Short mmCIF file of C-alpha atoms in Angstrom, two decimals:
data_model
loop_
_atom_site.label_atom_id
_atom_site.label_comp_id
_atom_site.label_asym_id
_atom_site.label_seq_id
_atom_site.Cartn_x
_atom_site.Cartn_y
_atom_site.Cartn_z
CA UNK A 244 -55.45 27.28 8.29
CA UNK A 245 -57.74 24.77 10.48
CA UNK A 246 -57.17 27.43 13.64
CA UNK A 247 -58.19 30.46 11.74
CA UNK A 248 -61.00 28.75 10.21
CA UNK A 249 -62.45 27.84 13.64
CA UNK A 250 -61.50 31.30 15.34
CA UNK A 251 -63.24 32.99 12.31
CA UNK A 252 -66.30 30.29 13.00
CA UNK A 253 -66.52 31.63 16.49
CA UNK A 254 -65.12 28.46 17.84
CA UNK A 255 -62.20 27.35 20.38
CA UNK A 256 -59.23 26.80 17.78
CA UNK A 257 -57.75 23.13 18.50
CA UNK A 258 -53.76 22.73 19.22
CA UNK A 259 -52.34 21.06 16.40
CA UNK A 260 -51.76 17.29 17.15
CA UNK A 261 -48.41 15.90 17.27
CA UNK A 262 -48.36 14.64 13.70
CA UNK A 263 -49.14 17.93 12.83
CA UNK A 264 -46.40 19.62 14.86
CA UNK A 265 -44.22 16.55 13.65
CA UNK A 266 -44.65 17.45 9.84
CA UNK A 267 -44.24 20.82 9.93
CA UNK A 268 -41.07 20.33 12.18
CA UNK A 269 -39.62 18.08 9.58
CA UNK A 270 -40.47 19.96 6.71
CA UNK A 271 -38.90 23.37 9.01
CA UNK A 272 -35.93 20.94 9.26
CA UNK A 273 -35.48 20.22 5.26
CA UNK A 274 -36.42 23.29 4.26
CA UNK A 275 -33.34 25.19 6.98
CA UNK A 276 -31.02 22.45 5.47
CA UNK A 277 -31.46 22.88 1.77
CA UNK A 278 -31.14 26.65 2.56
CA UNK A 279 -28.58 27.00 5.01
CA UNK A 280 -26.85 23.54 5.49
CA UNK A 281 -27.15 20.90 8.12
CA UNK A 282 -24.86 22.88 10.85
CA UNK A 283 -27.52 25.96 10.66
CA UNK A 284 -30.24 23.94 10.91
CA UNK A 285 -29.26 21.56 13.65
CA UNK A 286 -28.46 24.73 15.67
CA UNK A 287 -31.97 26.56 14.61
CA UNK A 288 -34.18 23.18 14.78
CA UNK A 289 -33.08 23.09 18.35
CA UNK A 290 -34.73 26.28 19.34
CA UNK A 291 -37.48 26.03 16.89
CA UNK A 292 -38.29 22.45 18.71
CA UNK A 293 -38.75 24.05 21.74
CA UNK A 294 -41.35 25.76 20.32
CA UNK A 295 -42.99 22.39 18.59
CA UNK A 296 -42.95 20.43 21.51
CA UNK A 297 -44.57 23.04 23.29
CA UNK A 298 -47.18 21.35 26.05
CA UNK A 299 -46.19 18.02 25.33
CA UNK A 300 -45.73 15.31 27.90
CA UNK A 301 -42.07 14.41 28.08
CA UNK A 302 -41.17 17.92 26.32
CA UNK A 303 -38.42 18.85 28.84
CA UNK A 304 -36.69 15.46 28.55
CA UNK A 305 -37.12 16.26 24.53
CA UNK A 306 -35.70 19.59 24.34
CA UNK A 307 -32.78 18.21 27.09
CA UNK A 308 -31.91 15.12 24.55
CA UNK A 309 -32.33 17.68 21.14
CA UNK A 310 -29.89 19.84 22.52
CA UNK A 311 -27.13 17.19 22.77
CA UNK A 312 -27.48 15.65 18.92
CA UNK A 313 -25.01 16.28 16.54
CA UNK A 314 -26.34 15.05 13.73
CA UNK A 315 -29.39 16.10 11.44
CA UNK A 316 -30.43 12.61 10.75
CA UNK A 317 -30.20 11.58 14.55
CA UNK A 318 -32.43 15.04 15.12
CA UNK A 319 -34.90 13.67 13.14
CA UNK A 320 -35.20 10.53 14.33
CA UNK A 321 -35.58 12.09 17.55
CA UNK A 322 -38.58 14.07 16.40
CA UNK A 323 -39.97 10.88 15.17
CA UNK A 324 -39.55 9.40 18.22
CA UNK A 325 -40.89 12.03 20.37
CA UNK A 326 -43.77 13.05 18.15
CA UNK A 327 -45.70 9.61 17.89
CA UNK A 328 -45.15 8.80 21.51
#
């Protein structure tokens, strides 16, 4: 809601910060496994991190490392990791 809030203002909307992007990935994360099961949303989180880690420095070694976990609770410690860098 901060973006629209400053678009509406007439004012350059900020990129969320990466504890932003880091709690809405984990709550994306939860939410995909209380719905779907950890398989889905290992599989979808990888995409959707992508996305998250958007413009980040170190986002290609991110997204290279994400796509080799197996695990949800190694994927998010690997969001933790990569999100308060």
């Amino acid at each position: 809601f901060r973006e629209s809030l400053e678009l509406l203002g007439g004012r350059q909307a900020a990129a969320p910060s990466a504890a932003e992007r880091l709690a809405a990935a984990s709550r994306h994360l939860a939410l995909f496994s209380e719905l779907e099961g950890d398989r889905v949303a290992l599989m979808e989180m990888r995409k959707h991190l992508s996305w998250y880690s958007k413009g980040l420095p170190g986002a290609a070694q991110f997204r290279a490392a994400v796509n080799r976990i197996e695990d949800p609770c190694e994927l998010s410690g690997a969001m933790e990791s990569f999100f308060h860098e």
